[in-house]
Amino acid sequence: MTTPPVLTVDLPSTPARLGAVRDLARALDAAGLGALSISGDAERGDLHPIHVASHLAPLTRALSLVVRTDAVDVEPFHLATQLMSLDHISGGRAGWLVETRTDDEAAHVVGREALDLEAARRETTDVVTVARLVWDSWSDDAVVRDAETGVYVDAAKLQYVDFEGETFSVRGPSITPRSPQGLLPVLVADADRAAVGDVVAEQLADGRAVDVVLDADATAQEIAGAVREALGAAGIVGADLDPTSADAAPEGAAPTAPRLVRLVGLLGQEEPADEESEPHPTEADEDAFRPAELASRVADAAAQLRADGLVAPAPSAGATLREQFGLPRPDVTIDPARRSDRARTAQKETAR
């Protein structure tokens, strides 16, 4: 049996809706939803999803925060450390939905030329690879904080990243201590699967996000029905899932296993792969948006799906996203060849 996927509502990071999103996050946290996913595009004036998630983290207790953010139009080291910081702020409730943009609009925002699809896939593979190396560049016990000797960190428990890719290189190590989850869960949404590429989706990611596109006024019954249909299309049926084994899933579970069910459109945003639709909710949508009422509909749908064993149980306060997915927390193995004190060690050996 495999662990049931976590139910999540996709939120746009539109500045005008920040107050409503804050109210909705609190209501969904109280209702026991598993996670929120947060999406936004810089060229549309959206706030960065990592910043919005960092804002919501201290306002929520158990809800995980999964950010959908572009892998190729950012500096990889900074992206990796920002995600680590979100994991620290949220107490281990952070995840990354990898997005790859290949359109001119997104590339021009950061002053570069858009990559073709194959080049974007190769760069996405490098970015996800280097992010994992950065996340694993500190041992869990690297911070010593010895006031008497003035030593903050044991350099022998840090390691360089030493990554050389096709378009960038990263030396590392991280500037941020290892985060609560060690390695943040990396996911690929259905809408981003083609652009992200097979290597990331099938070899590097921890799982798949099944997208369920809904009308903003969908009832609880309609939401639950759409999720059942999507999971059925993905080959997931209740009998294959064990909602009580969230901490017992096998370590080698298939990387393309559905980990999230992402409800898209409940706040009036466009379908994730629809490039021609209106980018933001209309003013009428803003007036009609009622966080408490939406949270109630989603909670009712979640209760129906949990009764059938189709989605994961409500998370408890303090549970990490990896625990919701049934993924173990990985250890770090420091490579002697990449230890950050190697320069000093080499100098001592040379002086002998």
Short mmCIF file of C-alpha atoms in Angstrom, two decimals:
data_model
loop_
_atom_site.label_atom_id
_atom_site.label_comp_id
_atom_site.label_asym_id
_atom_site.label_seq_id
_atom_site.Cartn_x
_atom_site.Cartn_y
_atom_site.Cartn_z
CA MET A 1 0.00 0.00 0.00
CA THR A 2 1.07 3.61 -0.57
CA THR A 3 0.37 6.74 1.42
CA PRO A 4 -2.67 8.69 0.18
CA PRO A 5 -1.91 12.05 -1.45
CA VAL A 6 -2.24 15.29 0.48
CA LEU A 7 -5.09 17.59 -0.53
CA THR A 8 -4.06 21.17 -1.33
CA VAL A 9 -5.72 24.36 -2.58
CA ASP A 10 -3.76 26.46 -5.08
CA LEU A 11 -3.60 30.16 -4.18
CA PRO A 12 -2.45 33.04 -6.38
CA SER A 13 0.09 35.41 -4.82
CA THR A 14 -1.77 38.51 -6.02
CA PRO A 15 -0.95 41.47 -3.73
CA ALA A 16 -4.57 42.67 -3.62
CA ARG A 17 -5.66 39.32 -2.22
CA LEU A 18 -3.05 38.94 0.50
CA GLY A 19 -5.53 39.69 3.29
CA ALA A 20 -8.08 37.22 1.93
CA VAL A 21 -5.39 34.59 1.41
CA ARG A 22 -4.28 35.07 5.00
CA ASP A 23 -7.87 34.53 6.22
CA LEU A 24 -8.26 31.49 3.98
CA ALA A 25 -4.98 29.95 5.19
CA ARG A 26 -6.05 30.28 8.81
CA ALA A 27 -9.49 28.80 8.06
CA LEU A 28 -8.05 25.85 6.09
CA ASP A 29 -5.47 25.21 8.82
CA ALA A 30 -8.24 25.07 11.42
CA ALA A 31 -10.26 22.80 9.12
CA GLY A 32 -7.41 20.28 8.86
CA LEU A 33 -6.42 20.68 5.20
CA GLY A 34 -3.05 19.10 4.38
CA ALA A 35 -1.38 21.90 2.44
CA LEU A 36 -1.60 25.08 0.40
CA SER A 37 0.22 25.56 -2.87
CA ILE A 38 1.10 29.14 -3.80
CA SER A 39 1.67 30.30 -7.37
CA GLY A 40 2.65 33.65 -8.85
CA ASP A 41 4.30 35.30 -11.86
CA ALA A 42 6.63 38.29 -11.50
CA GLU A 43 5.67 39.81 -14.86
CA ARG A 44 2.08 40.10 -13.64
CA GLY A 45 3.07 41.94 -10.49
CA ASP A 46 2.51 38.96 -8.21
CA LEU A 47 4.39 38.62 -4.94
CA HIS A 48 7.02 35.90 -4.90
CA PRO A 49 5.40 32.64 -3.68
CA ILE A 50 8.24 32.01 -1.21
CA HIS A 51 7.63 35.40 0.41
CA VAL A 52 3.88 34.79 0.68
CA ALA A 53 4.49 31.34 2.18
CA SER A 54 6.93 32.85 4.68
CA HIS A 55 4.20 35.32 5.65
CA LEU A 56 1.64 32.53 6.15
CA ALA A 57 3.93 30.11 8.02
CA PRO A 58 3.74 31.72 11.49
CA LEU A 59 -0.03 32.21 11.07
CA THR A 60 -0.67 28.48 10.64
CA ARG A 61 0.10 25.40 12.77
CA ALA A 62 -0.16 22.23 10.72
CA LEU A 63 -0.87 23.28 7.12
CA SER A 64 2.10 22.65 4.81
CA LEU A 65 3.17 25.36 2.36
CA VAL A 66 4.20 24.27 -1.13
CA VAL A 67 5.57 26.99 -3.41
CA ARG A 68 5.38 26.75 -7.19
CA THR A 69 8.34 28.73 -8.41
CA ASP A 70 10.42 28.92 -11.57
CA ALA A 71 13.70 27.01 -11.65
CA VAL A 72 15.41 28.66 -14.63
CA ASP A 73 14.94 32.41 -14.21
CA VAL A 74 16.51 32.65 -10.77
CA GLU A 75 19.98 32.29 -9.26
CA PRO A 76 20.11 28.63 -8.15
CA PHE A 77 22.06 29.14 -4.91
CA HIS A 78 19.69 31.88 -3.75
CA LEU A 79 16.63 29.81 -4.66
CA ALA A 80 17.96 26.84 -2.68
CA THR A 81 18.71 28.91 0.43
CA GLN A 82 15.37 30.75 0.25
CA LEU A 83 13.56 27.41 0.21
CA MET A 84 15.69 26.25 3.17
CA SER A 85 14.75 29.42 5.02
CA LEU A 86 11.05 28.75 4.39
CA ASP A 87 11.51 25.26 5.82
CA HIS A 88 13.08 26.77 8.97
CA ILE A 89 10.33 29.40 9.30
CA SER A 90 7.54 26.85 8.86
CA GLY A 91 9.07 24.19 11.12
CA GLY A 92 9.45 21.67 8.31
CA ARG A 93 6.20 22.31 6.43
CA ALA A 94 7.76 23.55 3.16
CA GLY A 95 7.78 21.95 -0.28
CA TRP A 96 8.78 22.95 -3.81
CA LEU A 97 6.61 22.57 -6.91
CA VAL A 98 9.15 22.94 -9.69
CA GLU A 99 8.07 25.21 -12.54
CA THR A 100 10.01 25.82 -15.78
CA ARG A 101 9.15 28.88 -17.85
CA THR A 102 10.19 29.02 -21.50
CA ASP A 103 8.28 32.13 -22.61
CA ASP A 104 9.84 35.50 -23.45
CA GLU A 105 7.69 37.34 -20.92
CA ALA A 106 9.16 35.50 -17.95
CA ALA A 107 12.72 35.63 -19.26
CA HIS A 108 12.65 39.38 -19.96
CA VAL A 109 11.67 40.13 -16.36
CA VAL A 110 15.11 38.95 -15.28
CA GLY A 111 16.97 40.26 -18.34
CA ARG A 112 17.77 37.02 -20.14
CA GLU A 113 16.75 35.32 -23.36
CA ALA A 114 14.14 32.58 -23.14
CA LEU A 115 15.52 29.05 -23.34
CA ASP A 116 14.19 26.54 -25.83
CA LEU A 117 12.42 23.55 -24.34
CA GLU A 118 15.35 21.14 -24.34
CA ALA A 119 17.75 23.72 -22.90
CA ALA A 120 15.21 24.61 -20.22
CA ARG A 121 14.84 20.96 -19.25
CA ARG A 122 18.61 20.53 -18.94
CA GLU A 123 18.92 23.68 -16.83
CA THR A 124 16.00 22.59 -14.62
CA THR A 125 17.77 19.28 -14.01
CA ASP A 126 20.92 21.15 -12.98
CA VAL A 127 18.99 23.53 -10.69
CA VAL A 128 17.16 20.75 -8.85
CA THR A 129 20.40 18.76 -8.55
CA VAL A 130 22.32 21.70 -7.11
CA ALA A 131 19.47 22.62 -4.74
CA ARG A 132 19.67 19.17 -3.19
CA LEU A 133 23.45 19.47 -2.87
CA VAL A 134 23.10 22.86 -1.15
CA TRP A 135 20.46 21.46 1.24
CA ASP A 136 22.87 18.64 2.11
CA SER A 137 25.96 20.81 2.60
CA TRP A 138 25.65 21.03 6.42
CA SER A 139 25.53 18.16 8.88
CA ASP A 140 22.67 18.38 11.35
CA ASP A 141 25.17 18.93 14.19
CA ALA A 142 27.39 21.42 12.35
CA VAL A 143 26.36 24.40 14.51
CA VAL A 144 28.29 24.32 17.82
CA ARG A 145 27.86 27.92 19.12
CA ASP A 146 30.88 27.68 21.46
CA ALA A 147 31.05 31.14 23.06
CA GLU A 148 34.32 30.43 24.90
CA THR A 149 36.27 29.59 21.76
CA GLY A 150 34.28 31.90 19.51
CA VAL A 151 33.42 29.03 17.18
CA TYR A 152 29.93 29.06 15.68
CA VAL A 153 30.16 26.17 13.25
CA ASP A 154 32.36 23.09 12.92
CA ALA A 155 33.86 23.48 9.45
CA ALA A 156 34.59 19.76 9.27
CA LYS A 157 30.83 19.18 9.20
CA LEU A 158 30.22 21.36 6.17
CA GLN A 159 30.95 20.37 2.59
CA TYR A 160 31.32 22.29 -0.64
CA VAL A 161 28.75 21.79 -3.38
CA ASP A 162 31.34 21.95 -6.18
CA PHE A 163 28.76 21.79 -8.96
CA GLU A 164 29.69 22.60 -12.56
CA GLY A 165 26.67 22.72 -14.87
CA GLU A 166 26.10 23.71 -18.48
CA THR A 167 25.12 27.31 -17.69
CA PHE A 168 26.20 27.93 -14.09
CA SER A 169 28.40 26.68 -11.30
CA VAL A 170 27.92 26.68 -7.53
CA ARG A 171 30.70 26.18 -5.01
CA GLY A 172 28.80 26.40 -1.72
CA PRO A 173 28.38 25.39 1.01
CA SER A 174 25.06 26.88 2.06
CA ILE A 175 24.90 30.00 4.20
CA THR A 176 21.94 28.47 6.05
CA PRO A 177 22.05 25.55 8.50
CA ARG A 178 20.34 22.33 7.46
CA SER A 179 16.58 22.75 7.64
CA PRO A 180 14.08 20.66 9.64
CA GLN A 181 13.31 18.28 6.76
CA GLY A 182 16.89 18.02 5.53
CA LEU A 183 15.76 17.72 1.94
CA LEU A 184 12.57 19.59 1.08
CA PRO A 185 10.08 17.49 -0.88
CA VAL A 186 10.33 18.32 -4.59
CA LEU A 187 7.20 17.83 -6.68
CA VAL A 188 6.13 18.30 -10.28
CA ALA A 189 2.59 19.40 -11.11
CA ASP A 190 0.79 17.98 -14.13
CA ALA A 191 0.75 21.42 -15.73
CA ASP A 192 4.55 21.69 -15.53
CA ARG A 193 5.47 18.11 -16.42
CA ALA A 194 6.37 18.70 -20.09
CA ALA A 195 8.55 21.76 -19.49
CA VAL A 196 10.29 20.35 -16.42
CA GLY A 197 11.31 17.22 -18.28
CA ASP A 198 11.62 13.51 -17.63
CA VAL A 199 14.83 13.55 -15.59
CA VAL A 200 13.42 15.80 -12.88
CA ALA A 201 9.90 14.32 -12.93
CA GLU A 202 10.99 10.68 -12.89
CA GLN A 203 14.42 10.64 -11.21
CA LEU A 204 14.90 13.72 -9.00
CA ALA A 205 11.42 14.67 -7.77
CA ASP A 206 9.76 13.06 -4.76
CA GLY A 207 6.43 12.80 -6.49
CA ARG A 208 3.70 14.24 -8.66
CA ALA A 209 0.98 16.81 -8.02
CA VAL A 210 -2.29 15.77 -9.65
CA ASP A 211 -4.09 18.89 -10.87
CA VAL A 212 -7.87 19.12 -10.51
CA VAL A 213 -9.28 22.21 -12.24
CA LEU A 214 -12.55 23.48 -10.78
CA ASP A 215 -14.99 26.33 -11.10
CA ALA A 216 -14.79 28.89 -8.31
CA ASP A 217 -18.30 28.02 -7.14
CA ALA A 218 -17.84 24.22 -7.15
CA THR A 219 -19.73 22.54 -4.33
CA ALA A 220 -18.14 20.12 -1.85
CA GLN A 221 -19.74 17.23 -3.71
CA GLU A 222 -18.41 18.51 -7.04
CA ILE A 223 -14.92 18.96 -5.59
CA ALA A 224 -14.90 15.44 -4.14
CA GLY A 225 -16.27 14.00 -7.38
CA ALA A 226 -13.62 15.73 -9.49
CA VAL A 227 -10.85 14.47 -7.20
CA ARG A 228 -12.18 10.90 -7.37
CA GLU A 229 -12.25 11.13 -11.17
CA ALA A 230 -8.69 12.53 -11.34
CA LEU A 231 -7.28 9.92 -8.99
CA GLY A 232 -9.09 7.21 -10.91
CA ALA A 233 -7.52 8.48 -14.14
CA ALA A 234 -4.15 8.38 -12.37
CA GLY A 235 -4.76 4.75 -11.44
CA ILE A 236 -5.32 5.51 -7.76
CA VAL A 237 -8.18 3.80 -5.96
CA GLY A 238 -8.93 3.74 -2.26
CA ALA A 239 -8.11 0.06 -1.84
CA ASP A 240 -4.52 0.75 -2.90
CA LEU A 241 -4.00 3.38 -0.20
CA ASP A 242 -3.42 3.10 3.50
CA PRO A 243 -4.31 6.37 5.25
CA THR A 244 -2.88 5.07 8.55
CA SER A 245 0.61 4.39 7.21
CA ALA A 246 1.80 7.95 6.59
CA ASP A 247 5.06 7.25 8.42
CA ALA A 248 5.60 3.81 6.99
CA ALA A 249 5.84 4.26 3.23
CA PRO A 250 8.82 2.50 1.66
CA GLU A 251 11.88 4.69 1.10
CA GLY A 252 12.15 3.56 -2.50
CA ALA A 253 8.59 4.50 -3.45
CA ALA A 254 8.16 5.47 -7.07
CA PRO A 255 9.21 9.11 -7.60
CA THR A 256 6.21 9.75 -9.84
CA ALA A 257 3.78 8.65 -7.14
CA PRO A 258 0.97 11.20 -6.61
CA ARG A 259 1.83 13.06 -3.40
CA LEU A 260 -0.47 16.07 -3.81
CA VAL A 261 -3.92 16.63 -5.21
CA ARG A 262 -3.93 20.29 -6.21
CA LEU A 263 -7.31 22.05 -6.44
CA VAL A 264 -6.90 24.83 -9.02
CA GLY A 265 -9.45 27.53 -9.83
CA LEU A 266 -11.35 27.84 -6.55
CA LEU A 267 -10.15 31.42 -6.18
CA GLY A 268 -11.07 32.24 -9.76
CA GLN A 269 -7.55 31.93 -11.16
CA GLU A 270 -6.94 30.51 -14.60
CA GLU A 271 -6.19 26.91 -15.40
CA PRO A 272 -2.48 26.27 -14.84
CA ALA A 273 -1.64 25.50 -18.47
CA ASP A 274 -3.94 28.09 -20.03
CA GLU A 275 -1.60 30.82 -21.27
CA GLU A 276 -4.36 32.76 -23.03
CA SER A 277 -6.75 33.23 -20.14
CA GLU A 278 -7.04 36.28 -17.93
CA PRO A 279 -4.10 36.36 -15.53
CA HIS A 280 -5.96 37.55 -12.45
CA PRO A 281 -9.39 37.25 -10.88
CA THR A 282 -11.84 39.91 -11.95
CA GLU A 283 -13.12 42.61 -9.61
CA ALA A 284 -16.42 40.73 -9.39
CA ASP A 285 -14.51 37.62 -8.33
CA GLU A 286 -12.78 39.65 -5.60
CA ASP A 287 -16.11 40.80 -4.23
CA ALA A 288 -17.52 37.27 -4.31
CA PHE A 289 -14.55 35.64 -2.59
CA ARG A 290 -15.45 34.51 0.93
CA PRO A 291 -12.59 32.66 2.69
CA ALA A 292 -14.70 31.07 5.44
CA GLU A 293 -17.28 29.77 2.99
CA LEU A 294 -14.59 28.37 0.66
CA ALA A 295 -12.76 26.72 3.57
CA SER A 296 -16.03 25.07 4.63
CA ARG A 297 -16.61 23.64 1.13
CA VAL A 298 -13.05 22.30 0.91
CA ALA A 299 -13.24 20.82 4.41
CA ASP A 300 -16.49 19.02 3.53
CA ALA A 301 -14.92 17.63 0.36
CA ALA A 302 -11.81 16.54 2.28
CA ALA A 303 -14.00 14.70 4.83
CA GLN A 304 -15.75 12.78 2.04
CA LEU A 305 -12.47 11.84 0.40
CA ARG A 306 -10.86 10.80 3.70
CA ALA A 307 -13.85 8.57 4.44
CA ASP A 308 -12.98 6.72 1.22
CA GLY A 309 -9.26 6.65 2.08
CA LEU A 310 -8.41 8.73 -0.99
CA VAL A 311 -6.50 11.59 0.66
CA ALA A 312 -4.20 11.77 3.67
CA PRO A 313 -5.56 12.39 7.18
CA ALA A 314 -5.54 15.89 8.64
CA PRO A 315 -1.97 16.73 9.72
CA SER A 316 -1.10 17.25 13.35
CA ALA A 317 0.70 20.36 14.57
CA GLY A 318 4.43 19.85 14.27
CA ALA A 319 4.24 17.26 11.48
CA THR A 320 6.55 17.91 8.55
CA LEU A 321 5.51 17.70 4.92
CA ARG A 322 7.83 14.69 4.49
CA GLU A 323 5.92 12.98 7.31
CA GLN A 324 2.61 13.72 5.59
CA PHE A 325 4.03 12.09 2.46
CA GLY A 326 5.40 9.14 4.41
CA LEU A 327 8.97 10.00 3.41
CA PRO A 328 11.81 9.43 5.89
CA ARG A 329 14.12 12.29 6.84
CA PRO A 330 17.44 11.63 5.04
CA ASP A 331 20.81 11.72 6.77
CA VAL A 332 23.83 13.65 5.48
CA THR A 333 27.08 11.95 4.55
CA ILE A 334 30.00 14.35 4.51
CA ASP A 335 32.33 13.63 1.58
CA PRO A 336 35.98 14.02 2.74
CA ALA A 337 36.92 15.37 -0.68
CA ARG A 338 34.37 18.19 -0.36
CA ARG A 339 34.76 19.05 3.35
CA SER A 340 34.82 22.81 3.84
CA ASP A 341 37.92 22.67 6.06
CA ARG A 342 39.89 20.88 3.33
CA ALA A 343 41.94 23.99 2.51
CA ARG A 344 43.19 24.30 6.09
CA THR A 345 43.81 20.54 6.26
CA ALA A 346 45.81 20.67 3.02
CA GLN A 347 47.87 23.62 4.30
CA LYS A 348 48.75 21.73 7.50
CA GLU A 349 49.73 18.64 5.54
CA THR A 350 51.90 20.74 3.21
CA ALA A 351 53.61 22.42 6.16
CA ARG A 352 54.58 19.09 7.71
#
